[in-house]
Structure formats: C-alpha cells, structure tokens
C-alpha cells in the first residue's frame, strides 16, 4: 500500500510507509519518541516496525523534503476485546501503536492528521473500533488523540510500562462511522 495525500499547509505530505522506510522509522521512533511517559523498549519497537515488510504492521508517514518527520503505526488486533461493544464482540479492532513526531515539527497538527490517516487505513481493513494507549498524564498525546477524535474508555495501573507519574495507562477508542 503506497499512496499520497494532500500535504498540510506547510507543504508536508502524508504517505504510506514502505519496507524501504523501516530503518528510518525505527530511528525516528527511538530518537524522538522517548520521554518519561512513553514505553518504547528498543527490541519491541524494532520488531514492530519490521512488521511493515510482511504487512503485520502498517504505517503512515509525513515527509519534509526527503526526510520522514512523523510516523503513526497501526495493526488489526483482538487485544482490546474487553472494550468492544457487545454488538461487535469478536470483530477485529484496530490498534494505533506508535505515534511519533520529530521534535522540530511538534505542535503543527501533524500527529493528529497522521492519526486520522491511520484510522482511515484501519477502516479500509474492516476495523470499526480503533484503540490507542498512552500514559494517563501524557498531555501532548492526550491532545493529539482528542484532536483526532479518540475518547477515553479506561485508565488502569500499569507499573510495568508506566514507571513515572501516576503509573497508569489510559486506553482511548474511536468508533468509526461506517
């Protein structure tokens, strides 16, 4: 899958990630994603992004010139079944996995636009409910998710992944109008 969409007002284009992007995406996530709120184990990130090569993982990216400056990765899953409305029990859910914007491009709405693009890709795969997780206190991620249309469905203690602040993960869902 490789398509282009209109760029934002600053001329940044959104396109699908490809296997040729794997190294750049891993580097972007591992360099610009870590902060006290994000759980980004290096081996898990590398394995997840490498899944682009065999379509286990999808990605949408934004480029400035020839450099990738933002990425959102996604996948179809059943990991959020406990949050599914009963009418859609057993239906695959979408999961937005990583959402990282290069620090020089933060605050321009790029992350929210990429989230919406990832949701569209997941809808095309037949996913009606799309889930995303964040640290409960990660205000930047919360704002980006809210702008993209996600609502909070749960927060729970998650000390293994959330070593700072409240130590809680917040799960958000977007129900697509299909």
Tab-separated table of N, CA and C in Angstrom:
chain	number	residue	atom	x	y	z
A	1	UNK	N	0.847	-1.159	0.000
A	1	UNK	CA	0.000	0.000	0.000
A	1	UNK	C	0.902	1.234	0.000
A	2	UNK	N	0.716	2.062	-0.971
A	2	UNK	CA	1.532	3.273	-1.072
A	2	UNK	C	0.706	4.333	-1.782
A	3	UNK	N	0.316	5.316	-1.032
A	3	UNK	CA	-0.474	6.384	-1.623
A	3	UNK	C	-0.038	7.703	-1.044
A	4	UNK	N	-0.350	8.755	-1.731
A	4	UNK	CA	-0.050	10.094	-1.230
A	4	UNK	C	-1.353	10.830	-0.991
A	5	UNK	N	-1.330	11.696	-0.026
A	5	UNK	CA	-2.470	12.558	0.267
A	5	UNK	C	-1.974	13.983	0.236
A	6	UNK	N	-2.912	14.899	0.151
A	6	UNK	CA	-2.542	16.315	0.143
A	6	UNK	C	-1.748	16.646	1.386
A	7	UNK	N	-0.768	17.493	1.244
A	7	UNK	CA	0.049	17.907	2.381
A	7	UNK	C	-0.675	18.897	3.263
A	8	UNK	N	-0.082	19.194	4.411
A	8	UNK	CA	-0.667	20.204	5.293
A	8	UNK	C	-0.300	21.577	4.766
A	9	UNK	N	-0.764	22.634	5.406
A	9	UNK	CA	-0.473	23.983	4.908
A	9	UNK	C	1.019	24.268	4.765
A	10	UNK	N	1.848	23.575	5.515
A	10	UNK	CA	3.286	23.805	5.410
A	10	UNK	C	3.906	22.994	4.278
A	11	UNK	N	3.088	22.262	3.531
A	11	UNK	CA	3.599	21.509	2.398
A	11	UNK	C	4.116	20.128	2.743
A	12	UNK	N	3.761	19.595	3.901
A	12	UNK	CA	4.200	18.263	4.286
A	12	UNK	C	3.193	17.238	3.789
A	13	UNK	N	3.663	16.214	3.102
A	13	UNK	CA	2.795	15.198	2.525
A	13	UNK	C	2.684	13.982	3.441
A	14	UNK	N	1.531	13.329	3.395
A	14	UNK	CA	1.326	12.058	4.099
A	14	UNK	C	1.355	10.955	3.055
A	15	UNK	N	2.045	9.873	3.386
A	15	UNK	CA	2.057	8.706	2.511
A	15	UNK	C	2.155	7.455	3.370
A	16	UNK	N	1.898	6.318	2.761
A	16	UNK	CA	2.041	5.048	3.468
A	16	UNK	C	3.517	4.705	3.626
A	17	UNK	N	3.851	4.117	4.761
A	17	UNK	CA	5.206	3.633	4.978
A	17	UNK	C	5.457	2.387	4.149
A	18	UNK	N	6.684	2.190	3.755
A	18	UNK	CA	7.070	1.035	2.941
A	18	UNK	C	8.223	0.294	3.623
A	19	UNK	N	8.515	-0.922	3.171
A	19	UNK	CA	9.667	-1.630	3.735
A	19	UNK	C	10.973	-0.840	3.628
A	20	UNK	N	11.105	-0.014	2.601
A	20	UNK	CA	12.316	0.805	2.462
A	20	UNK	C	12.447	1.836	3.582
A	21	UNK	N	11.348	2.140	4.276
A	21	UNK	CA	11.346	3.137	5.352
A	21	UNK	C	11.688	2.558	6.725
A	22	UNK	N	11.755	1.255	6.842
A	22	UNK	CA	11.863	0.620	8.163
A	22	UNK	C	12.998	1.197	8.998
A	23	UNK	N	14.184	1.292	8.469
A	23	UNK	CA	15.327	1.820	9.237
A	23	UNK	C	15.098	3.248	9.698
A	24	UNK	N	14.595	4.093	8.802
A	24	UNK	CA	14.336	5.493	9.155
A	24	UNK	C	13.232	5.598	10.204
A	25	UNK	N	12.213	4.752	10.111
A	25	UNK	CA	11.120	4.793	11.077
A	25	UNK	C	11.578	4.336	12.450
A	26	UNK	N	12.369	3.271	12.475
A	26	UNK	CA	12.918	2.815	13.759
A	26	UNK	C	13.754	3.921	14.390
A	27	UNK	N	14.597	4.559	13.600
A	27	UNK	CA	15.450	5.629	14.120
A	27	UNK	C	14.609	6.806	14.626
A	28	UNK	N	13.596	7.213	13.872
A	28	UNK	CA	12.735	8.328	14.285
A	28	UNK	C	12.041	8.002	15.607
A	29	UNK	N	11.437	6.827	15.703
A	29	UNK	CA	10.726	6.448	16.929
A	29	UNK	C	11.673	6.388	18.114
A	30	UNK	N	12.830	5.780	17.937
A	30	UNK	CA	13.752	5.619	19.057
A	30	UNK	C	14.472	6.910	19.434
A	31	UNK	N	14.595	7.855	18.497
A	31	UNK	CA	15.243	9.129	18.818
A	31	UNK	C	14.258	10.173	19.332
A	32	UNK	N	13.088	10.250	18.726
A	32	UNK	CA	12.149	11.330	19.063
A	32	UNK	C	10.944	10.871	19.875
A	33	UNK	N	10.785	9.576	20.066
A	33	UNK	CA	9.662	9.060	20.837
A	33	UNK	C	9.887	8.991	22.334
A	34	UNK	N	11.101	8.674	22.779
A	34	UNK	CA	11.291	8.508	24.222
A	34	UNK	C	11.082	9.797	25.013
A	35	UNK	N	10.300	9.651	26.044
A	35	UNK	CA	10.160	10.669	27.071
A	35	UNK	C	9.684	9.932	28.310
A	36	UNK	N	9.501	10.620	29.390
A	36	UNK	CA	9.176	9.926	30.635
A	36	UNK	C	7.829	9.222	30.566
A	37	UNK	N	6.994	9.547	29.596
A	37	UNK	CA	5.652	8.971	29.513
A	37	UNK	C	5.565	7.757	28.593
A	38	UNK	N	6.491	7.618	27.662
A	38	UNK	CA	6.381	6.570	26.644
A	38	UNK	C	7.134	5.301	27.021
A	39	UNK	N	6.519	4.182	26.722
A	39	UNK	CA	7.114	2.860	26.912
A	39	UNK	C	7.590	2.397	25.540
A	40	UNK	N	8.891	2.466	25.300
A	40	UNK	CA	9.439	2.137	23.982
A	40	UNK	C	10.650	1.201	24.089
A	41	UNK	N	10.443	-0.055	24.465
A	41	UNK	CA	11.578	-0.987	24.502
A	41	UNK	C	12.158	-1.164	23.094
A	42	UNK	N	13.444	-0.984	22.971
A	42	UNK	CA	14.116	-0.971	21.674
A	42	UNK	C	13.797	-2.214	20.848
A	43	UNK	N	13.950	-3.405	21.424
A	43	UNK	CA	13.706	-4.629	20.650
A	43	UNK	C	12.257	-4.730	20.191
A	44	UNK	N	11.318	-4.338	21.038
A	44	UNK	CA	9.902	-4.382	20.658
A	44	UNK	C	9.603	-3.389	19.544
A	45	UNK	N	10.182	-2.200	19.622
A	45	UNK	CA	9.978	-1.197	18.566
A	45	UNK	C	10.535	-1.724	17.252
A	46	UNK	N	11.742	-2.255	17.280
A	46	UNK	CA	12.360	-2.757	16.038
A	46	UNK	C	11.540	-3.890	15.425
A	47	UNK	N	11.078	-4.816	16.262
A	47	UNK	CA	10.270	-5.933	15.763
A	47	UNK	C	8.945	-5.428	15.192
A	48	UNK	N	8.310	-4.525	15.919
A	48	UNK	CA	7.031	-3.979	15.466
A	48	UNK	C	7.178	-3.287	14.107
A	49	UNK	N	8.139	-2.393	13.982
A	49	UNK	CA	8.318	-1.649	12.730
A	49	UNK	C	8.766	-2.577	11.602
A	50	UNK	N	9.568	-3.584	11.907
A	50	UNK	CA	9.987	-4.542	10.884
A	50	UNK	C	8.783	-5.270	10.288
A	51	UNK	N	7.663	-5.311	11.026
A	51	UNK	CA	6.439	-5.935	10.532
A	51	UNK	C	5.859	-5.249	9.305
A	52	UNK	N	6.348	-4.071	8.964
A	52	UNK	CA	5.911	-3.393	7.740
A	52	UNK	C	6.283	-4.245	6.517
A	53	UNK	N	7.387	-4.950	6.613
A	53	UNK	CA	7.876	-5.746	5.488
A	53	UNK	C	6.919	-6.871	5.104
A	54	UNK	N	6.163	-7.405	6.071
A	54	UNK	CA	5.235	-8.500	5.751
A	54	UNK	C	3.775	-8.151	6.056
A	55	UNK	N	3.489	-6.868	6.124
A	55	UNK	CA	2.130	-6.356	6.318
A	55	UNK	C	1.502	-6.709	7.665
A	56	UNK	N	2.298	-7.092	8.665
A	56	UNK	CA	1.761	-7.249	10.024
A	56	UNK	C	1.506	-5.875	10.628
A	57	UNK	N	2.297	-4.910	10.203
A	57	UNK	CA	2.224	-3.538	10.709
A	57	UNK	C	2.011	-2.616	9.530
A	58	UNK	N	1.169	-1.619	9.718
A	58	UNK	CA	1.002	-0.572	8.716
A	58	UNK	C	1.582	0.711	9.271
A	59	UNK	N	1.877	1.650	8.401
A	59	UNK	CA	2.418	2.937	8.839
A	59	UNK	C	2.003	4.023	7.861
A	60	UNK	N	1.760	5.199	8.417
A	60	UNK	CA	1.605	6.404	7.614
A	60	UNK	C	2.688	7.366	8.098
A	61	UNK	N	3.276	8.068	7.154
A	61	UNK	CA	4.401	8.943	7.479
A	61	UNK	C	4.193	10.320	6.864
A	62	UNK	N	4.865	11.286	7.443
A	62	UNK	CA	4.928	12.633	6.891
A	62	UNK	C	6.381	12.923	6.579
A	63	UNK	N	6.603	13.488	5.410
A	63	UNK	CA	7.947	13.851	4.997
A	63	UNK	C	8.078	15.354	4.864
A	64	UNK	N	9.253	15.844	5.189
A	64	UNK	CA	9.651	17.220	4.912
A	64	UNK	C	10.855	17.082	3.993
A	65	UNK	N	10.686	17.445	2.749
A	65	UNK	CA	11.731	17.158	1.770
A	65	UNK	C	11.790	15.653	1.606
A	66	UNK	N	12.960	15.080	1.778
A	66	UNK	CA	13.088	13.624	1.660
A	66	UNK	C	13.215	12.944	3.026
A	67	UNK	N	13.069	13.714	4.108
A	67	UNK	CA	13.212	13.141	5.453
A	67	UNK	C	11.844	12.866	6.074
A	68	UNK	N	11.705	11.698	6.655
A	68	UNK	CA	10.486	11.362	7.381
A	68	UNK	C	10.532	12.076	8.725
A	69	UNK	N	9.492	12.869	9.016
A	69	UNK	CA	9.476	13.663	10.248
A	69	UNK	C	8.368	13.237	11.214
A	70	UNK	N	7.522	12.303	10.799
A	70	UNK	CA	6.477	11.808	11.694
A	70	UNK	C	5.985	10.467	11.191
A	71	UNK	N	5.527	9.639	12.132
A	71	UNK	CA	5.006	8.321	11.791
A	71	UNK	C	3.911	7.932	12.770
A	72	UNK	N	2.925	7.242	12.264
A	72	UNK	CA	1.945	6.537	13.090
A	72	UNK	C	1.891	5.118	12.544
A	73	UNK	N	2.092	4.148	13.438
A	73	UNK	CA	1.989	2.746	13.046
A	73	UNK	C	0.681	2.175	13.579
A	74	UNK	N	0.204	1.120	12.922
A	74	UNK	CA	-1.089	0.545	13.282
A	74	UNK	C	-1.143	-0.926	12.888
A	75	UNK	N	-2.150	-1.614	13.450
A	75	UNK	CA	-2.354	-3.026	13.129
A	75	UNK	C	-3.781	-3.426	13.485
A	76	UNK	N	-4.254	-4.485	12.863
A	76	UNK	CA	-5.521	-5.098	13.255
A	76	UNK	C	-5.185	-6.071	14.389
A	77	UNK	N	-6.081	-6.162	15.377
A	77	UNK	CA	-5.796	-6.965	16.565
A	77	UNK	C	-7.096	-7.416	17.217
A	78	UNK	N	-6.963	-8.274	18.217
A	78	UNK	CA	-8.107	-8.601	19.070
A	78	UNK	C	-7.782	-8.269	20.529
A	79	UNK	N	-6.735	-7.500	20.732
A	79	UNK	CA	-6.226	-7.206	22.079
A	79	UNK	C	-7.135	-6.311	22.915
A	80	UNK	N	-8.101	-5.680	22.301
A	80	UNK	CA	-8.971	-4.751	23.033
A	80	UNK	C	-10.404	-5.276	23.135
A	81	UNK	N	-10.567	-6.573	23.002
A	81	UNK	CA	-11.886	-7.207	23.018
A	81	UNK	C	-12.705	-6.803	24.243
A	82	UNK	N	-12.049	-6.660	25.395
A	82	UNK	CA	-12.788	-6.334	26.627
A	82	UNK	C	-13.473	-4.967	26.557
A	83	UNK	N	-13.040	-4.104	25.637
A	83	UNK	CA	-13.652	-2.781	25.491
A	83	UNK	C	-14.681	-2.723	24.362
A	84	UNK	N	-14.793	-3.794	23.611
A	84	UNK	CA	-15.703	-3.796	22.476
A	84	UNK	C	-17.164	-3.742	22.918
A	85	UNK	N	-17.974	-2.939	22.237
A	85	UNK	CA	-19.419	-3.003	22.480
A	85	UNK	C	-19.907	-4.425	22.176
A	86	UNK	N	-20.880	-4.905	22.921
A	86	UNK	CA	-21.328	-6.293	22.775
A	86	UNK	C	-21.778	-6.611	21.349
A	87	UNK	N	-22.332	-5.648	20.651
A	87	UNK	CA	-22.781	-5.875	19.271
A	87	UNK	C	-21.611	-6.180	18.330
A	88	UNK	N	-20.385	-5.826	18.745
A	88	UNK	CA	-19.214	-6.077	17.895
A	88	UNK	C	-18.207	-7.010	18.571
A	89	UNK	N	-18.675	-7.807	19.510
A	89	UNK	CA	-17.794	-8.800	20.147
A	89	UNK	C	-17.270	-9.745	19.069
A	90	UNK	N	-15.996	-10.022	19.131
A	90	UNK	CA	-15.386	-10.925	18.165
A	90	UNK	C	-14.943	-10.267	16.868
A	91	UNK	N	-15.251	-8.989	16.697
A	91	UNK	CA	-14.841	-8.270	15.490
A	91	UNK	C	-13.444	-7.694	15.723
A	92	UNK	N	-12.581	-7.822	14.732
A	92	UNK	CA	-11.219	-7.296	14.868
A	92	UNK	C	-11.243	-5.801	15.145
A	93	UNK	N	-10.351	-5.385	16.004
A	93	UNK	CA	-10.197	-3.969	16.320
A	93	UNK	C	-8.928	-3.450	15.654
A	94	UNK	N	-8.893	-2.148	15.508
A	94	UNK	CA	-7.674	-1.515	15.053
A	94	UNK	C	-6.893	-1.031	16.262
A	95	UNK	N	-5.584	-1.036	16.155
A	95	UNK	CA	-4.722	-0.546	17.230
A	95	UNK	C	-3.714	0.418	16.629
A	96	UNK	N	-3.741	1.640	17.087
A	96	UNK	CA	-2.708	2.597	16.711
A	96	UNK	C	-1.592	2.382	17.721
A	97	UNK	N	-0.433	2.015	17.225
A	97	UNK	CA	0.647	1.561	18.104
A	97	UNK	C	1.614	2.677	18.495
A	98	UNK	N	2.260	3.258	17.536
A	98	UNK	CA	3.235	4.315	17.797
A	98	UNK	C	2.818	5.572	17.053
A	99	UNK	N	2.967	6.700	17.708
A	99	UNK	CA	2.697	7.996	17.084
A	99	UNK	C	3.825	8.927	17.523
A	100	UNK	N	4.727	9.201	16.597
A	100	UNK	CA	5.908	9.998	16.934
A	100	UNK	C	6.106	11.100	15.888
A	101	UNK	N	6.312	12.306	16.380
A	101	UNK	CA	6.603	13.458	15.536
A	101	UNK	C	7.980	13.987	15.929
A	102	UNK	N	8.818	14.210	14.940
A	102	UNK	CA	10.153	14.795	15.169
A	102	UNK	C	9.983	16.068	15.988
A	103	UNK	N	10.826	16.267	16.995
A	103	UNK	CA	10.634	17.414	17.899
A	103	UNK	C	10.642	18.764	17.186
A	104	UNK	N	11.277	18.874	16.033
A	104	UNK	CA	11.267	20.142	15.290
A	104	UNK	C	9.924	20.414	14.599
A	105	UNK	N	9.030	19.430	14.596
A	105	UNK	CA	7.756	19.566	13.891
A	105	UNK	C	6.541	19.408	14.809
A	106	UNK	N	6.768	19.340	16.113
A	106	UNK	CA	5.685	19.180	17.090
A	106	UNK	C	4.828	20.443	17.141
A	107	UNK	N	3.545	20.261	17.424
A	107	UNK	CA	2.646	21.396	17.619
A	107	UNK	C	2.043	21.959	16.353
A	108	UNK	N	2.177	21.254	15.245
A	108	UNK	CA	1.668	21.736	13.959
A	108	UNK	C	0.465	20.926	13.479
A	109	UNK	N	-0.040	20.006	14.309
A	109	UNK	CA	-1.184	19.180	13.925
A	109	UNK	C	-0.835	17.969	13.091
A	110	UNK	N	0.453	17.713	12.897
A	110	UNK	CA	0.884	16.588	12.066
A	110	UNK	C	0.462	15.257	12.695
A	111	UNK	N	0.651	15.128	13.992
A	111	UNK	CA	0.299	13.871	14.663
A	111	UNK	C	-1.184	13.558	14.538
A	112	UNK	N	-2.037	14.560	14.740
A	112	UNK	CA	-3.486	14.344	14.625
A	112	UNK	C	-3.865	13.962	13.198
A	113	UNK	N	-3.236	14.604	12.207
A	113	UNK	CA	-3.522	14.259	10.802
A	113	UNK	C	-3.097	12.838	10.494
A	114	UNK	N	-1.939	12.429	11.014
A	114	UNK	CA	-1.492	11.056	10.788
A	114	UNK	C	-2.399	10.057	11.499
A	115	UNK	N	-2.859	10.399	12.701
A	115	UNK	CA	-3.789	9.516	13.394
A	115	UNK	C	-5.051	9.314	12.557
A	116	UNK	N	-5.584	10.390	12.013
A	116	UNK	CA	-6.782	10.268	11.168
A	116	UNK	C	-6.487	9.411	9.933
A	117	UNK	N	-5.311	9.553	9.344
A	117	UNK	CA	-4.940	8.740	8.181
A	117	UNK	C	-4.826	7.268	8.565
A	118	UNK	N	-4.230	6.985	9.723
A	118	UNK	CA	-4.122	5.595	10.187
A	118	UNK	C	-5.505	5.004	10.435
A	119	UNK	N	-6.401	5.799	11.014
A	119	UNK	CA	-7.773	5.339	11.235
A	119	UNK	C	-8.428	4.987	9.902
A	120	UNK	N	-8.234	5.809	8.890
A	120	UNK	CA	-8.810	5.527	7.567
A	120	UNK	C	-8.269	4.209	7.022
A	121	UNK	N	-6.972	3.946	7.215
A	121	UNK	CA	-6.386	2.680	6.743
A	121	UNK	C	-7.010	1.503	7.489
A	122	UNK	N	-7.185	1.665	8.810
A	122	UNK	CA	-7.781	0.586	9.605
A	122	UNK	C	-9.243	0.363	9.217
A	123	UNK	N	-9.973	1.421	8.934
A	123	UNK	CA	-11.347	1.284	8.449
A	123	UNK	C	-11.370	0.485	7.151
A	124	UNK	N	-10.430	0.762	6.271
A	124	UNK	CA	-10.359	0.045	4.995
A	124	UNK	C	-10.101	-1.445	5.213
A	125	UNK	N	-9.484	-1.786	6.351
A	125	UNK	CA	-9.248	-3.192	6.705
A	125	UNK	C	-10.473	-3.812	7.386
A	126	UNK	N	-11.518	-3.013	7.590
A	126	UNK	CA	-12.741	-3.523	8.209
A	126	UNK	C	-12.845	-3.283	9.697
A	127	UNK	N	-11.925	-2.552	10.278
A	127	UNK	CA	-11.961	-2.268	11.710
A	127	UNK	C	-12.946	-1.121	11.963
A	128	UNK	N	-13.864	-1.335	12.890
A	128	UNK	CA	-14.841	-0.311	13.245
A	128	UNK	C	-14.373	0.461	14.472
A	129	UNK	N	-13.844	-0.256	15.449
A	129	UNK	CA	-13.346	0.373	16.672
A	129	UNK	C	-11.825	0.412	16.626
A	130	UNK	N	-11.271	1.593	16.856
A	130	UNK	CA	-9.832	1.806	16.805
A	130	UNK	C	-9.382	2.220	18.206
A	131	UNK	N	-8.341	1.581	18.710
A	131	UNK	CA	-7.840	1.844	20.060
A	131	UNK	C	-6.427	2.384	20.015
A	132	UNK	N	-6.119	3.163	21.042
A	132	UNK	CA	-4.781	3.721	21.208
A	132	UNK	C	-4.547	3.865	22.704
A	133	UNK	N	-3.307	3.728	23.124
A	133	UNK	CA	-2.968	3.831	24.543
A	133	UNK	C	-1.941	4.930	24.762
A	134	UNK	N	-1.946	5.463	25.989
A	134	UNK	CA	-0.955	6.466	26.373
A	134	UNK	C	-0.811	6.447	27.884
A	135	UNK	N	0.243	7.073	28.374
A	135	UNK	CA	0.362	7.295	29.813
A	135	UNK	C	-0.746	8.257	30.201
A	136	UNK	N	-1.394	7.988	31.290
A	136	UNK	CA	-2.506	8.817	31.751
A	136	UNK	C	-2.157	10.301	31.799
A	137	UNK	N	-0.906	10.635	32.140
A	137	UNK	CA	-0.509	12.028	32.325
A	137	UNK	C	0.195	12.635	31.119
A	138	UNK	N	0.230	11.946	29.990
A	138	UNK	CA	0.907	12.462	28.809
A	138	UNK	C	-0.029	13.452	28.102
A	139	UNK	N	0.078	14.709	28.486
A	139	UNK	CA	-0.819	15.751	27.976
A	139	UNK	C	-0.675	15.951	26.469
A	140	UNK	N	0.539	15.874	25.931
A	140	UNK	CA	0.736	16.070	24.493
A	140	UNK	C	0.024	14.971	23.703
A	141	UNK	N	0.183	13.729	24.123
A	141	UNK	CA	-0.501	12.629	23.439
A	141	UNK	C	-2.004	12.732	23.617
A	142	UNK	N	-2.444	13.121	24.807
A	142	UNK	CA	-3.879	13.261	25.059
A	142	UNK	C	-4.489	14.277	24.103
A	143	UNK	N	-3.815	15.409	23.904
A	143	UNK	CA	-4.318	16.437	22.998
A	143	UNK	C	-4.368	15.962	21.557
A	144	UNK	N	-3.313	15.274	21.124
A	144	UNK	CA	-3.260	14.766	19.758
A	144	UNK	C	-4.387	13.749	19.534
A	145	UNK	N	-4.615	12.894	20.514
A	145	UNK	CA	-5.666	11.876	20.390
A	145	UNK	C	-7.049	12.522	20.376
A	146	UNK	N	-7.243	13.492	21.232
A	146	UNK	CA	-8.529	14.198	21.286
A	146	UNK	C	-8.811	14.905	19.954
A	147	UNK	N	-7.795	15.580	19.392
A	147	UNK	CA	-7.958	16.260	18.097
A	147	UNK	C	-8.357	15.291	16.995
A	148	UNK	N	-7.855	14.055	17.091
A	148	UNK	CA	-8.150	13.054	16.070
A	148	UNK	C	-9.498	12.376	16.304
A	149	UNK	N	-10.137	12.627	17.452
A	149	UNK	CA	-11.463	12.075	17.706
A	149	UNK	C	-11.529	10.894	18.653
A	150	UNK	N	-10.454	10.607	19.360
A	150	UNK	CA	-10.455	9.500	20.318
A	150	UNK	C	-11.049	9.953	21.649
A	151	UNK	N	-11.742	9.030	22.329
A	151	UNK	CA	-12.297	9.303	23.658
A	151	UNK	C	-11.757	8.265	24.644
A	152	UNK	N	-11.605	8.655	25.889
A	152	UNK	CA	-11.083	7.762	26.936
A	152	UNK	C	-12.137	6.720	27.283
A	153	UNK	N	-11.703	5.446	27.339
A	153	UNK	CA	-12.601	4.370	27.757
A	153	UNK	C	-12.137	3.683	29.041
A	154	UNK	N	-10.861	3.857	29.410
A	154	UNK	CA	-10.366	3.203	30.627
A	154	UNK	C	-9.012	3.792	31.000
A	155	UNK	N	-8.720	3.745	32.288
A	155	UNK	CA	-7.380	4.029	32.817
A	155	UNK	C	-7.128	2.994	33.894
A	156	UNK	N	-5.929	2.449	33.919
A	156	UNK	CA	-5.619	1.396	34.881
A	156	UNK	C	-4.145	1.437	35.272
A	157	UNK	N	-3.868	0.895	36.459
A	157	UNK	CA	-2.491	0.817	36.942
A	157	UNK	C	-1.692	-0.080	36.006
A	158	UNK	N	-0.507	0.385	35.602
A	158	UNK	CA	0.326	-0.349	34.648
A	158	UNK	C	1.802	-0.074	34.955
A	159	UNK	N	2.236	-0.421	36.177
A	159	UNK	CA	3.599	-0.058	36.586
A	159	UNK	C	4.707	-0.675	35.737
A	160	UNK	N	4.461	-1.791	35.083
A	160	UNK	CA	5.497	-2.406	34.250
A	160	UNK	C	5.823	-1.547	33.034
A	161	UNK	N	4.838	-0.807	32.514
A	161	UNK	CA	5.057	0.047	31.341
A	161	UNK	C	5.094	1.523	31.674
A	162	UNK	N	4.625	1.902	32.843
A	162	UNK	CA	4.500	3.322	33.197
A	162	UNK	C	5.223	3.590	34.513
A	163	UNK	N	6.525	3.772	34.442
A	163	UNK	CA	7.357	3.910	35.638
A	163	UNK	C	7.269	5.296	36.279
A	164	UNK	N	6.714	6.270	35.588
A	164	UNK	CA	6.689	7.638	36.093
A	164	UNK	C	5.267	8.090	36.422
A	165	UNK	N	5.195	9.188	37.154
A	165	UNK	CA	3.906	9.814	37.451
A	165	UNK	C	2.934	8.852	38.094
A	166	UNK	N	1.711	8.846	37.582
A	166	UNK	CA	0.645	8.016	38.150
A	166	UNK	C	0.869	6.529	37.911
A	167	UNK	N	1.719	6.169	36.951
A	167	UNK	CA	1.958	4.765	36.641
A	167	UNK	C	0.764	4.101	35.975
A	168	UNK	N	-0.078	4.903	35.322
A	168	UNK	CA	-1.321	4.385	34.747
A	168	UNK	C	-1.342	4.539	33.228
A	169	UNK	N	-1.967	3.566	32.577
A	169	UNK	CA	-2.203	3.615	31.145
A	169	UNK	C	-3.649	4.037	30.917
A	170	UNK	N	-3.853	4.893	29.930
A	170	UNK	CA	-5.197	5.283	29.502
A	170	UNK	C	-5.433	4.694	28.120
A	171	UNK	N	-6.569	4.037	27.955
A	171	UNK	CA	-6.976	3.467	26.670
A	171	UNK	C	-8.047	4.382	26.086
A	172	UNK	N	-7.874	4.733	24.824
A	172	UNK	CA	-8.847	5.568	24.118
A	172	UNK	C	-9.376	4.800	22.911
A	173	UNK	N	-10.600	5.117	22.536
A	173	UNK	CA	-11.233	4.450	21.385
A	173	UNK	C	-11.875	5.497	20.485
A	174	UNK	N	-11.841	5.169	19.212
A	174	UNK	CA	-12.597	5.911	18.217
A	174	UNK	C	-13.492	4.898	17.533
A	175	UNK	N	-14.766	5.172	17.503
A	175	UNK	CA	-15.684	4.328	16.753
A	175	UNK	C	-15.903	4.987	15.416
A	176	UNK	N	-15.578	4.277	14.370
A	176	UNK	CA	-15.685	4.826	13.019
A	176	UNK	C	-17.136	4.788	12.551
A	177	UNK	N	-17.526	5.795	11.840
A	177	UNK	CA	-18.853	5.813	11.216
A	177	UNK	C	-18.746	5.060	9.902
A	178	UNK	N	-19.266	3.873	9.894
A	178	UNK	CA	-19.137	3.025	8.680
A	178	UNK	C	-20.454	2.893	7.969
